Amino acid sequence: MAGKVTFKIKARHAGRGLARESTSATFRGERSFEMSWDAVSDTVCPIARSLSVVGDRWTMLILRELVMGVRRFDEIQAQTGMSSNLLSVRLKRLETDGVIERRAYSERPKRYEYYATEKGKELDPILLLLRSWGTKWGGYAEDEDLASELVHKETGERVHPEWRPPANGNPFSFDDVDATLSPAFEAERAARRTAFQNGKRSVARGAQ
């Protein structure tokens, strides 16, 4: 069928006080339909069920930060560029789905750090594949340094796009590698942190 297809993402509140998302598609000459993420999670398709939990870039970026040892709300927000509301919604959804857990590090005021659960850590191979695919097809120059250098602790091998985990029966985990960030990625992350902090100070001054 010829015709333009447009997609829109809308946020709405439903169930357990969390913001839910729904996807609507409009086909020229036909009615539009709408499917909520909850409806997607009810399908018999395991791919759709997985995507109902981790099927957007923001969620995967949150998991990237947890892999890198970034635990606190403001630090995750600074490195992902998410709004505080969007980050809060994503974290609550991931916690509800058992992918991450909160651990209090301050009582007054109440503050939390976020950690991947065993369920969440089983997404590490997916992140590794995304890293490998992006390294190969992300438009990097041949002599350009990767954002991070990963070395497998057990074998001492460099984790490059064609690398595969040892056939020892254990699923891949980023706990199995030593990571070193490139100077360029260190500088990028430092610049994001500084811009975020400056933005917060600017908002605070404006509120006075």
mmCIF file of C-alpha atoms in Angstrom:
data_model
loop_
_atom_site.group_PDB
_atom_site.id
_atom_site.type_symbol
_atom_site.label_atom_id
_atom_site.label_comp_id
_atom_site.label_asym_id
_atom_site.label_seq_id
_atom_site.Cartn_x
_atom_site.Cartn_y
_atom_site.Cartn_z
ATOM 1 C CA MET A 1 0.000 0.000 0.000
ATOM 2 C CA ALA A 2 1.476 3.362 -1.014
ATOM 3 C CA GLY A 3 1.206 6.280 1.305
ATOM 4 C CA LYS A 4 2.943 8.199 4.016
ATOM 5 C CA VAL A 5 3.195 6.741 7.509
ATOM 6 C CA THR A 6 3.634 9.060 10.469
ATOM 7 C CA PHE A 7 4.272 8.081 14.056
ATOM 8 C CA LYS A 8 3.694 10.090 17.215
ATOM 9 C CA ILE A 9 4.665 9.344 20.816
ATOM 10 C CA LYS A 10 2.253 10.598 23.451
ATOM 11 C CA ALA A 11 2.557 10.464 27.241
ATOM 12 C CA ARG A 12 -0.403 9.712 29.443
ATOM 13 C CA HIS A 13 -0.971 8.600 33.032
ATOM 14 C CA ALA A 14 -2.307 5.174 33.789
ATOM 15 C CA GLY A 15 -1.831 2.506 36.416
ATOM 16 C CA ARG A 16 0.428 2.619 39.480
ATOM 17 C CA GLY A 17 0.825 6.368 39.125
ATOM 18 C CA LEU A 18 3.445 6.013 36.383
ATOM 19 C CA ALA A 19 3.436 7.793 33.057
ATOM 20 C CA ARG A 20 2.710 5.340 30.285
ATOM 21 C CA GLU A 21 3.413 5.840 26.644
ATOM 22 C CA SER A 22 1.383 4.964 23.624
ATOM 23 C CA THR A 23 2.306 4.865 19.978
ATOM 24 C CA SER A 24 -0.175 5.961 17.334
ATOM 25 C CA ALA A 25 0.247 5.519 13.599
ATOM 26 C CA THR A 26 -1.704 7.284 10.891
ATOM 27 C CA PHE A 27 -1.933 5.654 7.468
ATOM 28 C CA ARG A 28 -3.165 7.803 4.598
ATOM 29 C CA GLY A 29 -6.700 6.800 3.741
ATOM 30 C CA GLU A 30 -7.093 4.544 6.789
ATOM 31 C CA ARG A 31 -8.013 4.930 10.424
ATOM 32 C CA SER A 32 -5.293 5.531 12.988
ATOM 33 C CA PHE A 33 -4.667 2.984 15.715
ATOM 34 C CA GLU A 34 -3.104 3.267 19.134
ATOM 35 C CA MET A 35 -1.231 0.692 21.196
ATOM 36 C CA SER A 36 -0.018 1.384 24.718
ATOM 37 C CA TRP A 37 3.225 -0.027 26.058
ATOM 38 C CA ASP A 38 1.155 -2.128 28.445
ATOM 39 C CA ALA A 39 -0.657 -3.624 25.453
ATOM 40 C CA VAL A 40 2.685 -4.304 23.766
ATOM 41 C CA SER A 41 3.868 -6.135 26.887
ATOM 42 C CA ASP A 42 0.801 -8.415 26.698
ATOM 43 C CA THR A 43 1.665 -9.745 23.249
ATOM 44 C CA VAL A 44 2.968 -13.283 22.780
ATOM 45 C CA CYS A 45 5.969 -11.902 20.836
ATOM 46 C CA PRO A 46 9.115 -11.882 23.039
ATOM 47 C CA ILE A 47 10.729 -9.117 20.965
ATOM 48 C CA ALA A 48 7.765 -6.804 21.591
ATOM 49 C CA ARG A 49 7.734 -7.713 25.288
ATOM 50 C CA SER A 50 11.423 -6.833 25.546
ATOM 51 C CA LEU A 51 10.894 -3.546 23.738
ATOM 52 C CA SER A 52 8.064 -2.647 26.117
ATOM 53 C CA VAL A 53 10.754 -2.465 28.814
ATOM 54 C CA VAL A 54 13.890 -1.223 27.043
ATOM 55 C CA GLY A 55 12.655 -0.083 23.639
ATOM 56 C CA ASP A 56 13.886 3.500 23.533
ATOM 57 C CA ARG A 57 17.236 5.275 23.458
ATOM 58 C CA TRP A 58 16.793 6.923 26.845
ATOM 59 C CA THR A 59 16.436 3.622 28.667
ATOM 60 C CA MET A 60 19.538 2.203 27.007
ATOM 61 C CA LEU A 61 21.496 5.360 27.843
ATOM 62 C CA ILE A 62 20.456 5.019 31.492
ATOM 63 C CA LEU A 63 21.723 1.444 31.468
ATOM 64 C CA ARG A 64 24.960 2.621 29.822
ATOM 65 C CA GLU A 65 25.515 5.039 32.679
ATOM 66 C CA LEU A 66 24.892 2.348 35.294
ATOM 67 C CA VAL A 67 27.425 0.120 33.525
ATOM 68 C CA MET A 68 29.906 2.992 33.744
ATOM 69 C CA GLY A 69 29.345 3.318 37.496
ATOM 70 C CA VAL A 70 27.190 6.462 37.353
ATOM 71 C CA ARG A 71 24.580 5.975 40.074
ATOM 72 C CA ARG A 72 22.960 9.266 41.035
ATOM 73 C CA PHE A 73 20.034 11.080 39.449
ATOM 74 C CA ASP A 74 21.794 14.349 38.626
ATOM 75 C CA GLU A 75 24.836 12.569 37.208
ATOM 76 C CA ILE A 76 22.685 10.367 34.977
ATOM 77 C CA GLN A 77 20.720 13.413 33.843
ATOM 78 C CA ALA A 78 23.896 15.346 33.042
ATOM 79 C CA GLN A 79 25.310 12.589 30.838
ATOM 80 C CA THR A 80 22.104 11.621 29.037
ATOM 81 C CA GLY A 81 20.634 15.110 28.522
ATOM 82 C CA MET A 82 17.212 13.964 29.713
ATOM 83 C CA SER A 83 14.743 16.261 31.427
ATOM 84 C CA SER A 84 14.243 15.543 35.124
ATOM 85 C CA ASN A 85 10.650 14.466 34.492
ATOM 86 C CA LEU A 86 11.559 12.072 31.684
ATOM 87 C CA LEU A 87 14.419 10.566 33.683
ATOM 88 C CA SER A 88 12.176 10.118 36.712
ATOM 89 C CA VAL A 89 9.553 8.331 34.600
ATOM 90 C CA ARG A 90 12.143 6.034 32.997
ATOM 91 C CA LEU A 91 13.774 5.154 36.320
ATOM 92 C CA LYS A 92 10.422 4.370 37.929
ATOM 93 C CA ARG A 93 9.429 2.183 35.000
ATOM 94 C CA LEU A 94 12.731 0.288 35.066
ATOM 95 C CA GLU A 95 12.399 -0.206 38.813
ATOM 96 C CA THR A 96 8.801 -1.426 38.457
ATOM 97 C CA ASP A 97 9.953 -3.883 35.791
ATOM 98 C CA GLY A 98 12.737 -5.167 38.053
ATOM 99 C CA VAL A 99 15.578 -4.002 35.788
ATOM 100 C CA ILE A 100 17.090 -1.614 38.340
ATOM 101 C CA GLU A 101 16.864 -1.064 42.074
ATOM 102 C CA ARG A 102 17.234 1.980 44.324
ATOM 103 C CA ARG A 103 19.573 2.105 47.289
ATOM 104 C CA ALA A 104 19.395 5.045 49.690
ATOM 105 C CA TYR A 105 22.664 6.877 50.279
ATOM 106 C CA SER A 106 21.169 9.831 52.187
ATOM 107 C CA GLU A 107 18.277 9.953 54.634
ATOM 108 C CA ARG A 108 17.894 13.723 55.066
ATOM 109 C CA PRO A 109 17.149 14.605 52.391
ATOM 110 C CA LYS A 110 16.228 11.201 50.990
ATOM 111 C CA ARG A 111 18.505 10.442 48.068
ATOM 112 C CA TYR A 112 19.052 7.262 46.086
ATOM 113 C CA GLU A 113 21.606 5.564 43.911
ATOM 114 C CA TYR A 114 20.539 3.222 41.116
ATOM 115 C CA TYR A 115 21.920 -0.235 40.365
ATOM 116 C CA ALA A 116 21.160 -2.849 37.735
ATOM 117 C CA THR A 117 19.555 -5.981 39.132
ATOM 118 C CA GLU A 118 20.447 -9.479 37.953
ATOM 119 C CA LYS A 119 17.649 -9.072 35.405
ATOM 120 C CA GLY A 120 19.139 -5.756 34.290
ATOM 121 C CA LYS A 121 22.667 -7.158 34.024
ATOM 122 C CA GLU A 122 21.420 -9.718 31.542
ATOM 123 C CA LEU A 123 21.022 -6.768 29.144
ATOM 124 C CA ASP A 124 24.819 -6.287 29.135
ATOM 125 C CA PRO A 125 25.245 -8.444 25.990
ATOM 126 C CA ILE A 126 22.732 -6.191 24.220
ATOM 127 C CA LEU A 127 24.718 -3.098 25.165
ATOM 128 C CA LEU A 128 27.889 -4.835 24.002
ATOM 129 C CA LEU A 129 26.313 -5.603 20.619
ATOM 130 C CA LEU A 130 25.133 -1.986 20.291
ATOM 131 C CA ARG A 131 28.677 -0.840 21.075
ATOM 132 C CA SER A 132 30.128 -3.242 18.504
ATOM 133 C CA TRP A 133 27.605 -2.265 15.830
ATOM 134 C CA GLY A 134 28.141 1.441 16.468
ATOM 135 C CA THR A 135 31.910 0.999 16.376
ATOM 136 C CA LYS A 136 31.673 -0.718 12.989
ATOM 137 C CA TRP A 137 28.930 1.342 11.366
ATOM 138 C CA GLY A 138 28.926 4.622 13.318
ATOM 139 C CA GLY A 139 31.015 6.544 10.806
ATOM 140 C CA TYR A 140 34.279 6.585 12.731
ATOM 141 C CA ALA A 141 37.530 7.283 10.910
ATOM 142 C CA GLU A 142 39.966 4.369 10.753
ATOM 143 C CA ASP A 143 42.473 6.128 13.010
ATOM 144 C CA GLU A 144 39.857 7.535 15.393
ATOM 145 C CA ASP A 145 40.024 6.388 19.007
ATOM 146 C CA LEU A 146 37.030 4.527 20.383
ATOM 147 C CA ALA A 147 35.082 6.160 23.208
ATOM 148 C CA SER A 148 36.301 3.411 25.510
ATOM 149 C CA GLU A 149 38.853 0.651 25.442
ATOM 150 C CA LEU A 150 37.570 -2.624 26.878
ATOM 151 C CA VAL A 151 39.828 -5.500 27.866
ATOM 152 C CA HIS A 152 38.424 -8.853 28.931
ATOM 153 C CA LYS A 153 39.821 -9.626 32.388
ATOM 154 C CA GLU A 154 40.008 -13.392 31.973
ATOM 155 C CA THR A 155 41.666 -13.554 28.565
ATOM 156 C CA GLY A 156 43.347 -10.149 28.287
ATOM 157 C CA GLU A 157 41.765 -9.697 24.855
ATOM 158 C CA ARG A 158 40.738 -6.316 23.510
ATOM 159 C CA VAL A 159 36.970 -6.151 22.994
ATOM 160 C CA HIS A 160 36.626 -5.085 19.352
ATOM 161 C CA PRO A 161 33.542 -5.293 17.086
ATOM 162 C CA GLU A 162 34.264 -8.904 16.049
ATOM 163 C CA TRP A 163 35.139 -10.056 19.579
ATOM 164 C CA ARG A 164 32.971 -12.719 21.178
ATOM 165 C CA PRO A 165 32.848 -13.773 24.851
ATOM 166 C CA PRO A 166 34.696 -16.989 25.764
ATOM 167 C CA ALA A 167 32.653 -20.149 25.357
ATOM 168 C CA ASN A 168 32.623 -20.902 29.085
ATOM 169 C CA GLY A 169 28.868 -20.999 29.477
ATOM 170 C CA ASN A 170 28.666 -17.685 31.334
ATOM 171 C CA PRO A 171 26.739 -14.775 29.814
ATOM 172 C CA PHE A 172 28.737 -11.639 29.085
ATOM 173 C CA SER A 173 28.801 -8.956 31.769
ATOM 174 C CA PHE A 174 30.592 -5.626 31.841
ATOM 175 C CA ASP A 175 31.872 -6.783 35.226
ATOM 176 C CA ASP A 176 34.122 -9.073 33.172
ATOM 177 C CA VAL A 177 36.032 -6.221 31.508
ATOM 178 C CA ASP A 178 38.365 -3.394 32.431
ATOM 179 C CA ALA A 179 37.379 -0.125 30.770
ATOM 180 C CA THR A 180 39.420 2.973 29.952
ATOM 181 C CA LEU A 181 37.752 6.052 28.499
ATOM 182 C CA SER A 182 39.436 7.879 25.645
ATOM 183 C CA PRO A 183 40.590 11.479 26.231
ATOM 184 C CA ALA A 184 37.905 12.660 23.792
ATOM 185 C CA PHE A 185 35.123 10.855 25.655
ATOM 186 C CA GLU A 186 36.464 12.043 29.013
ATOM 187 C CA ALA A 187 36.405 15.622 27.700
ATOM 188 C CA GLU A 188 32.889 15.196 26.282
ATOM 189 C CA ARG A 189 31.572 13.887 29.593
ATOM 190 C CA ALA A 190 33.329 16.640 31.550
ATOM 191 C CA ALA A 191 31.781 19.257 29.250
ATOM 192 C CA ARG A 192 28.312 17.740 29.745
ATOM 193 C CA ARG A 193 28.800 17.762 33.513
ATOM 194 C CA THR A 194 29.938 21.401 33.511
ATOM 195 C CA ALA A 195 27.078 22.518 31.235
ATOM 196 C CA PHE A 196 24.547 20.727 33.448
ATOM 197 C CA GLN A 197 25.921 22.301 36.622
ATOM 198 C CA ASN A 198 25.996 25.752 35.039
ATOM 199 C CA GLY A 199 22.407 25.285 33.906
ATOM 200 C CA LYS A 200 21.284 24.376 37.408
ATOM 201 C CA ARG A 201 23.043 27.404 38.869
ATOM 202 C CA SER A 202 21.435 29.643 36.249
ATOM 203 C CA VAL A 203 17.974 28.297 37.098
ATOM 204 C CA ALA A 204 18.646 28.774 40.815
ATOM 205 C CA ARG A 205 19.710 32.397 40.281
ATOM 206 C CA GLY A 206 16.614 33.047 38.183
ATOM 207 C CA ALA A 207 14.384 31.682 40.939
ATOM 208 C CA GLN A 208 15.773 34.103 43.523
#
